[in-house]
Amino acid sequence: MRAVTVGFMLALTAAAALAQSPKDRIEAVRHMRLGRENLRAELYDKAEAEFRSAIKLDSRLELAHYGLGQVYMATKRYADAVAAYTNCREAFHQ
């Protein structure tokens, strides 16, 4: 579990470093964290909105795309989930 947490934090830091500006980076990460919290609470509409806000601020924040994919999987929107995961992969390779 610790390795997963460390990996998550490294990925978050790397993604945040690629944001448009420091302000955008901070806001994108804040929205992504809120999205994760809402996802854990199964508040899917709120989670989707937060992940979308994060992506709008920083489209290279791959964990926001991944979280959006998780929302879509949980709500059985499978085609949207595939698109979100594809965007996650593309953001990772940017």
mmCIF file with all atom_site columns, C-alpha atoms in Angstrom:
data_model
loop_
_atom_site.group_PDB
_atom_site.id
_atom_site.type_symbol
_atom_site.label_atom_id
_atom_site.label_alt_id
_atom_site.label_comp_id
_atom_site.label_asym_id
_atom_site.label_entity_id
_atom_site.label_seq_id
_atom_site.pdbx_PDB_ins_code
_atom_site.Cartn_x
_atom_site.Cartn_y
_atom_site.Cartn_z
_atom_site.occupancy
_atom_site.B_iso_or_equiv
_atom_site.pdbx_formal_charge
_atom_site.auth_seq_id
_atom_site.auth_comp_id
_atom_site.auth_asym_id
_atom_site.auth_atom_id
_atom_site.pdbx_PDB_model_num
ATOM 1  C CA . MET A 1 1  ? 0.000   0.000  0.000   1.00 0.00 ? 1  MET A CA 1
ATOM 2  C CA . ARG A 1 2  ? 2.844   2.373  0.808   1.00 0.00 ? 2  ARG A CA 1
ATOM 3  C CA . ALA A 1 3  ? 4.377   1.771  -2.624  1.00 0.00 ? 3  ALA A CA 1
ATOM 4  C CA . VAL A 1 4  ? 1.044   2.632  -4.251  1.00 0.00 ? 4  VAL A CA 1
ATOM 5  C CA . THR A 1 5  ? 0.828   5.852  -2.240  1.00 0.00 ? 5  THR A CA 1
ATOM 6  C CA . VAL A 1 6  ? 4.400   6.810  -3.121  1.00 0.00 ? 6  VAL A CA 1
ATOM 7  C CA . GLY A 1 7  ? 3.748   6.026  -6.786  1.00 0.00 ? 7  GLY A CA 1
ATOM 8  C CA . PHE A 1 8  ? 0.572   8.085  -6.728  1.00 0.00 ? 8  PHE A CA 1
ATOM 9  C CA . MET A 1 9  ? 2.377   11.053 -5.216  1.00 0.00 ? 9  MET A CA 1
ATOM 10 C CA . LEU A 1 10 ? 5.222   10.815 -7.749  1.00 0.00 ? 10 LEU A CA 1
ATOM 11 C CA . ALA A 1 11 ? 2.758   10.683 -10.623 1.00 0.00 ? 11 ALA A CA 1
ATOM 12 C CA . LEU A 1 12 ? 0.831   13.593 -9.159  1.00 0.00 ? 12 LEU A CA 1
ATOM 13 C CA . THR A 1 13 ? 3.985   15.656 -8.776  1.00 0.00 ? 13 THR A CA 1
ATOM 14 C CA . ALA A 1 14 ? 5.151   14.880 -12.307 1.00 0.00 ? 14 ALA A CA 1
ATOM 15 C CA . ALA A 1 15 ? 1.759   15.717 -13.762 1.00 0.00 ? 15 ALA A CA 1
ATOM 16 C CA . ALA A 1 16 ? 1.501   18.902 -11.752 1.00 0.00 ? 16 ALA A CA 1
ATOM 17 C CA . ALA A 1 17 ? 4.892   20.036 -13.033 1.00 0.00 ? 17 ALA A CA 1
ATOM 18 C CA . LEU A 1 18 ? 3.520   20.076 -16.586 1.00 0.00 ? 18 LEU A CA 1
ATOM 19 C CA . ALA A 1 19 ? 0.568   22.391 -15.860 1.00 0.00 ? 19 ALA A CA 1
ATOM 20 C CA . GLN A 1 20 ? 0.077   25.626 -17.763 1.00 0.00 ? 20 GLN A CA 1
ATOM 21 C CA . SER A 1 21 ? 0.914   27.933 -14.847 1.00 0.00 ? 21 SER A CA 1
ATOM 22 C CA . PRO A 1 22 ? 1.509   27.541 -11.111 1.00 0.00 ? 22 PRO A CA 1
ATOM 23 C CA . LYS A 1 23 ? -2.006  28.824 -10.388 1.00 0.00 ? 23 LYS A CA 1
ATOM 24 C CA . ASP A 1 24 ? -3.563  26.409 -12.899 1.00 0.00 ? 24 ASP A CA 1
ATOM 25 C CA . ARG A 1 25 ? -1.470  23.575 -11.494 1.00 0.00 ? 25 ARG A CA 1
ATOM 26 C CA . ILE A 1 26 ? -2.626  24.216 -7.938  1.00 0.00 ? 26 ILE A CA 1
ATOM 27 C CA . GLU A 1 27 ? -6.267  24.515 -8.965  1.00 0.00 ? 27 GLU A CA 1
ATOM 28 C CA . ALA A 1 28 ? -6.138  21.419 -11.180 1.00 0.00 ? 28 ALA A CA 1
ATOM 29 C CA . VAL A 1 29 ? -4.664  19.317 -8.384  1.00 0.00 ? 29 VAL A CA 1
ATOM 30 C CA . ARG A 1 30 ? -7.249  20.682 -5.946  1.00 0.00 ? 30 ARG A CA 1
ATOM 31 C CA . HIS A 1 31 ? -10.085 19.707 -8.291  1.00 0.00 ? 31 HIS A CA 1
ATOM 32 C CA . MET A 1 32 ? -8.543  16.295 -8.867  1.00 0.00 ? 32 MET A CA 1
ATOM 33 C CA . ARG A 1 33 ? -8.337  15.654 -5.107  1.00 0.00 ? 33 ARG A CA 1
ATOM 34 C CA . LEU A 1 34 ? -11.953 16.711 -4.662  1.00 0.00 ? 34 LEU A CA 1
ATOM 35 C CA . GLY A 1 35 ? -12.876 14.395 -7.514  1.00 0.00 ? 35 GLY A CA 1
ATOM 36 C CA . ARG A 1 36 ? -11.120 11.490 -5.781  1.00 0.00 ? 36 ARG A CA 1
ATOM 37 C CA . GLU A 1 37 ? -12.938 12.253 -2.519  1.00 0.00 ? 37 GLU A CA 1
ATOM 38 C CA . ASN A 1 38 ? -16.294 12.388 -4.284  1.00 0.00 ? 38 ASN A CA 1
ATOM 39 C CA . LEU A 1 39 ? -15.525 9.198  -6.175  1.00 0.00 ? 39 LEU A CA 1
ATOM 40 C CA . ARG A 1 40 ? -14.743 7.379  -2.915  1.00 0.00 ? 40 ARG A CA 1
ATOM 41 C CA . ALA A 1 41 ? -18.029 8.674  -1.485  1.00 0.00 ? 41 ALA A CA 1
ATOM 42 C CA . GLU A 1 42 ? -19.821 7.458  -4.639  1.00 0.00 ? 42 GLU A CA 1
ATOM 43 C CA . LEU A 1 43 ? -20.931 11.002 -5.464  1.00 0.00 ? 43 LEU A CA 1
ATOM 44 C CA . TYR A 1 44 ? -20.395 10.407 -9.147  1.00 0.00 ? 44 TYR A CA 1
ATOM 45 C CA . ASP A 1 45 ? -21.920 13.614 -10.547 1.00 0.00 ? 45 ASP A CA 1
ATOM 46 C CA . LYS A 1 46 ? -19.755 15.742 -8.259  1.00 0.00 ? 46 LYS A CA 1
ATOM 47 C CA . ALA A 1 47 ? -16.688 13.610 -8.975  1.00 0.00 ? 47 ALA A CA 1
ATOM 48 C CA . GLU A 1 48 ? -17.218 13.959 -12.721 1.00 0.00 ? 48 GLU A CA 1
ATOM 49 C CA . ALA A 1 49 ? -17.529 17.738 -12.415 1.00 0.00 ? 49 ALA A CA 1
ATOM 50 C CA . GLU A 1 50 ? -14.327 17.984 -10.363 1.00 0.00 ? 50 GLU A CA 1
ATOM 51 C CA . PHE A 1 51 ? -12.325 15.779 -12.731 1.00 0.00 ? 51 PHE A CA 1
ATOM 52 C CA . ARG A 1 52 ? -13.594 17.774 -15.716 1.00 0.00 ? 52 ARG A CA 1
ATOM 53 C CA . SER A 1 53 ? -12.578 21.014 -13.992 1.00 0.00 ? 53 SER A CA 1
ATOM 54 C CA . ALA A 1 54 ? -9.109  19.608 -13.363 1.00 0.00 ? 54 ALA A CA 1
ATOM 55 C CA . ILE A 1 55 ? -8.748  18.543 -16.994 1.00 0.00 ? 55 ILE A CA 1
ATOM 56 C CA . LYS A 1 56 ? -9.928  21.940 -18.227 1.00 0.00 ? 56 LYS A CA 1
ATOM 57 C CA . LEU A 1 57 ? -7.176  23.603 -16.187 1.00 0.00 ? 57 LEU A CA 1
ATOM 58 C CA . ASP A 1 58 ? -4.475  21.072 -17.054 1.00 0.00 ? 58 ASP A CA 1
ATOM 59 C CA . SER A 1 59 ? -5.229  18.564 -19.797 1.00 0.00 ? 59 SER A CA 1
ATOM 60 C CA . ARG A 1 60 ? -1.935  16.767 -19.075 1.00 0.00 ? 60 ARG A CA 1
ATOM 61 C CA . LEU A 1 61 ? -3.008  15.762 -15.557 1.00 0.00 ? 61 LEU A CA 1
ATOM 62 C CA . GLU A 1 62 ? -3.350  12.073 -16.343 1.00 0.00 ? 62 GLU A CA 1
ATOM 63 C CA . LEU A 1 63 ? -4.785  11.130 -12.956 1.00 0.00 ? 63 LEU A CA 1
ATOM 64 C CA . ALA A 1 64 ? -7.770  13.401 -13.605 1.00 0.00 ? 64 ALA A CA 1
ATOM 65 C CA . HIS A 1 65 ? -8.461  11.537 -16.856 1.00 0.00 ? 65 HIS A CA 1
ATOM 66 C CA . TYR A 1 66 ? -8.062  8.241  -15.003 1.00 0.00 ? 66 TYR A CA 1
ATOM 67 C CA . GLY A 1 67 ? -10.471 9.350  -12.273 1.00 0.00 ? 67 GLY A CA 1
ATOM 68 C CA . LEU A 1 68 ? -12.984 10.410 -14.907 1.00 0.00 ? 68 LEU A CA 1
ATOM 69 C CA . GLY A 1 69 ? -12.679 6.942  -16.418 1.00 0.00 ? 69 GLY A CA 1
ATOM 70 C CA . GLN A 1 70 ? -13.386 5.421  -13.016 1.00 0.00 ? 70 GLN A CA 1
ATOM 71 C CA . VAL A 1 71 ? -16.523 7.556  -12.710 1.00 0.00 ? 71 VAL A CA 1
ATOM 72 C CA . TYR A 1 72 ? -17.690 6.380  -16.111 1.00 0.00 ? 72 TYR A CA 1
ATOM 73 C CA . MET A 1 73 ? -17.021 2.738  -15.245 1.00 0.00 ? 73 MET A CA 1
ATOM 74 C CA . ALA A 1 74 ? -18.957 3.078  -11.987 1.00 0.00 ? 74 ALA A CA 1
ATOM 75 C CA . THR A 1 75 ? -21.899 4.621  -13.840 1.00 0.00 ? 75 THR A CA 1
ATOM 76 C CA . LYS A 1 76 ? -21.731 2.020  -16.646 1.00 0.00 ? 76 LYS A CA 1
ATOM 77 C CA . ARG A 1 77 ? -20.807 4.563  -19.320 1.00 0.00 ? 77 ARG A CA 1
ATOM 78 C CA . TYR A 1 78 ? -18.266 2.234  -20.836 1.00 0.00 ? 78 TYR A CA 1
ATOM 79 C CA . ALA A 1 79 ? -17.613 4.016  -24.133 1.00 0.00 ? 79 ALA A CA 1
ATOM 80 C CA . ASP A 1 80 ? -16.923 7.233  -22.221 1.00 0.00 ? 80 ASP A CA 1
ATOM 81 C CA . ALA A 1 81 ? -14.639 5.294  -19.867 1.00 0.00 ? 81 ALA A CA 1
ATOM 82 C CA . VAL A 1 82 ? -12.601 3.977  -22.793 1.00 0.00 ? 82 VAL A CA 1
ATOM 83 C CA . ALA A 1 83 ? -12.239 7.527  -24.127 1.00 0.00 ? 83 ALA A CA 1
ATOM 84 C CA . ALA A 1 84 ? -11.171 8.833  -20.702 1.00 0.00 ? 84 ALA A CA 1
ATOM 85 C CA . TYR A 1 85 ? -8.607  6.058  -20.278 1.00 0.00 ? 85 TYR A CA 1
ATOM 86 C CA . THR A 1 86 ? -7.304  6.729  -23.798 1.00 0.00 ? 86 THR A CA 1
ATOM 87 C CA . ASN A 1 87 ? -6.936  10.410 -22.894 1.00 0.00 ? 87 ASN A CA 1
ATOM 88 C CA . CYS A 1 88 ? -5.131  9.342  -19.724 1.00 0.00 ? 88 CYS A CA 1
ATOM 89 C CA . ARG A 1 89 ? -2.641  7.343  -21.755 1.00 0.00 ? 89 ARG A CA 1
ATOM 90 C CA . GLU A 1 90 ? -2.138  10.203 -24.199 1.00 0.00 ? 90 GLU A CA 1
ATOM 91 C CA . ALA A 1 91 ? -1.615  12.701 -21.365 1.00 0.00 ? 91 ALA A CA 1
ATOM 92 C CA . PHE A 1 92 ? 0.961   10.367 -19.841 1.00 0.00 ? 92 PHE A CA 1
ATOM 93 C CA . HIS A 1 93 ? 2.942   10.272 -23.086 1.00 0.00 ? 93 HIS A CA 1
ATOM 94 C CA . GLN A 1 94 ? 2.952   14.067 -23.578 1.00 0.00 ? 94 GLN A CA 1
#
